[in-house]
């Protein structure tokens, strides 16, 4: 099955969830079945972390930096979408360029 992200402006991966899960596991010291109060403390720590990130974003308007590789790749993908919408690329050309961009041969 092929995922369809054409004209999709939101997140395309679950990397943010993987990061959250890693952070939660670290707070729980990688215990599979933590004590209830240890779990509550980890959730409180997570809430504090997310509140700090949100407050910083609201105060400064700056989000945590993204890797330049992914910023550039997303810009090129957006450019290809625009060219396809303006009909300067055929569907086959668009698909070929997207596949090359994301590493599918």
mmCIF file of C-alpha atoms in Angstrom:
data_model
loop_
_atom_site.group_PDB
_atom_site.id
_atom_site.type_symbol
_atom_site.label_atom_id
_atom_site.label_comp_id
_atom_site.label_asym_id
_atom_site.label_seq_id
_atom_site.Cartn_x
_atom_site.Cartn_y
_atom_site.Cartn_z
ATOM 1 C CA UNK A 1 0.000 0.000 0.000
ATOM 2 C CA UNK A 2 1.253 3.496 -0.816
ATOM 3 C CA UNK A 3 0.554 6.382 1.562
ATOM 4 C CA UNK A 4 -0.888 9.493 -0.035
ATOM 5 C CA UNK A 5 0.645 12.726 1.270
ATOM 6 C CA UNK A 6 -0.129 14.874 -1.749
ATOM 7 C CA UNK A 7 -1.086 18.381 -0.584
ATOM 8 C CA UNK A 8 -0.678 17.297 3.063
ATOM 9 C CA UNK A 9 0.675 20.067 5.293
ATOM 10 C CA UNK A 10 0.945 18.277 8.635
ATOM 11 C CA UNK A 11 3.373 15.708 10.030
ATOM 12 C CA UNK A 12 4.137 12.791 7.717
ATOM 13 C CA UNK A 13 5.935 10.564 10.217
ATOM 14 C CA UNK A 14 5.454 9.380 13.766
ATOM 15 C CA UNK A 15 8.927 10.534 14.860
ATOM 16 C CA UNK A 16 7.414 12.952 17.386
ATOM 17 C CA UNK A 17 5.613 10.008 19.019
ATOM 18 C CA UNK A 18 8.792 7.941 19.037
ATOM 19 C CA UNK A 19 10.568 10.833 20.786
ATOM 20 C CA UNK A 20 7.807 11.136 23.376
ATOM 21 C CA UNK A 21 7.869 7.377 24.001
ATOM 22 C CA UNK A 22 11.661 7.426 24.435
ATOM 23 C CA UNK A 23 11.426 10.365 26.875
ATOM 24 C CA UNK A 24 8.668 8.605 28.874
ATOM 25 C CA UNK A 25 10.674 5.362 29.017
ATOM 26 C CA UNK A 26 13.688 7.288 30.312
ATOM 27 C CA UNK A 27 11.549 8.926 33.014
ATOM 28 C CA UNK A 28 10.348 5.448 34.013
ATOM 29 C CA UNK A 29 13.919 4.081 33.973
ATOM 30 C CA UNK A 30 12.814 1.620 31.265
ATOM 31 C CA UNK A 31 10.642 -0.316 33.746
ATOM 32 C CA UNK A 32 8.013 -2.285 31.805
ATOM 33 C CA UNK A 33 5.341 -2.236 34.555
ATOM 34 C CA UNK A 34 6.167 0.780 36.756
ATOM 35 C CA UNK A 35 4.639 1.470 40.139
ATOM 36 C CA UNK A 36 1.517 3.637 39.815
ATOM 37 C CA UNK A 37 3.036 6.678 41.521
ATOM 38 C CA UNK A 38 6.196 6.442 39.422
ATOM 39 C CA UNK A 39 3.971 6.500 36.328
ATOM 40 C CA UNK A 40 2.040 9.536 37.648
ATOM 41 C CA UNK A 41 5.351 11.338 38.314
ATOM 42 C CA UNK A 42 6.521 10.585 34.745
ATOM 43 C CA UNK A 43 3.262 11.969 33.315
ATOM 44 C CA UNK A 44 3.653 15.105 35.470
ATOM 45 C CA UNK A 45 7.230 15.531 34.220
ATOM 46 C CA UNK A 46 6.017 15.142 30.641
ATOM 47 C CA UNK A 47 3.323 17.769 31.223
ATOM 48 C CA UNK A 48 5.917 20.176 32.664
ATOM 49 C CA UNK A 49 8.234 19.586 29.700
ATOM 50 C CA UNK A 50 5.466 20.201 27.156
ATOM 51 C CA UNK A 51 4.251 23.271 29.058
ATOM 52 C CA UNK A 52 7.768 24.734 28.968
ATOM 53 C CA UNK A 53 8.088 24.088 25.215
ATOM 54 C CA UNK A 54 4.641 25.594 24.603
ATOM 55 C CA UNK A 55 5.368 28.657 26.770
ATOM 56 C CA UNK A 56 8.672 29.255 24.996
ATOM 57 C CA UNK A 57 6.951 28.993 21.626
ATOM 58 C CA UNK A 58 4.205 31.428 22.649
ATOM 59 C CA UNK A 59 6.734 33.900 24.079
ATOM 60 C CA UNK A 60 9.267 33.808 21.259
ATOM 61 C CA UNK A 61 7.386 32.356 18.292
ATOM 62 C CA UNK A 62 10.313 29.977 17.799
ATOM 63 C CA UNK A 63 9.859 26.234 17.486
ATOM 64 C CA UNK A 64 12.626 23.740 18.268
ATOM 65 C CA UNK A 65 14.980 23.567 15.268
ATOM 66 C CA UNK A 66 14.478 20.912 12.612
ATOM 67 C CA UNK A 67 17.323 19.194 10.806
ATOM 68 C CA UNK A 68 18.375 21.069 7.682
ATOM 69 C CA UNK A 69 18.166 17.844 5.635
ATOM 70 C CA UNK A 70 14.450 17.486 6.340
ATOM 71 C CA UNK A 71 13.698 21.185 5.905
ATOM 72 C CA UNK A 72 15.332 21.070 2.455
ATOM 73 C CA UNK A 73 13.613 17.812 1.524
ATOM 74 C CA UNK A 74 10.199 19.201 2.496
ATOM 75 C CA UNK A 75 10.854 22.360 0.483
ATOM 76 C CA UNK A 76 11.768 20.306 -2.596
ATOM 77 C CA UNK A 77 8.687 18.119 -2.120
ATOM 78 C CA UNK A 78 6.481 21.208 -1.841
ATOM 79 C CA UNK A 79 8.104 22.629 -4.986
ATOM 80 C CA UNK A 80 7.336 19.414 -6.880
ATOM 81 C CA UNK A 81 3.712 19.525 -5.705
ATOM 82 C CA UNK A 82 3.353 23.108 -6.896
ATOM 83 C CA UNK A 83 4.877 22.291 -10.281
ATOM 84 C CA UNK A 84 2.490 19.351 -10.658
ATOM 85 C CA UNK A 85 -0.508 21.533 -9.697
ATOM 86 C CA UNK A 86 0.562 24.109 -12.296
ATOM 87 C CA UNK A 87 0.824 21.263 -14.809
ATOM 88 C CA UNK A 88 4.489 21.875 -15.582
ATOM 89 C CA UNK A 89 5.140 18.239 -14.608
ATOM 90 C CA UNK A 90 3.235 15.222 -15.856
ATOM 91 C CA UNK A 91 2.057 12.699 -13.295
ATOM 92 C CA UNK A 92 4.804 10.276 -14.312
ATOM 93 C CA UNK A 93 7.484 12.981 -14.008
ATOM 94 C CA UNK A 94 6.097 14.070 -10.637
ATOM 95 C CA UNK A 95 6.020 10.504 -9.324
ATOM 96 C CA UNK A 96 9.533 9.759 -10.597
ATOM 97 C CA UNK A 97 10.971 12.897 -8.965
ATOM 98 C CA UNK A 98 9.202 12.243 -5.658
ATOM 99 C CA UNK A 99 10.455 8.657 -5.623
ATOM 100 C CA UNK A 100 14.007 9.823 -6.281
ATOM 101 C CA UNK A 101 13.667 12.497 -3.582
ATOM 102 C CA UNK A 102 12.606 10.042 -0.883
ATOM 103 C CA UNK A 103 15.032 7.347 -1.988
ATOM 104 C CA UNK A 104 12.828 4.854 -3.829
ATOM 105 C CA UNK A 105 14.324 3.623 -7.080
#
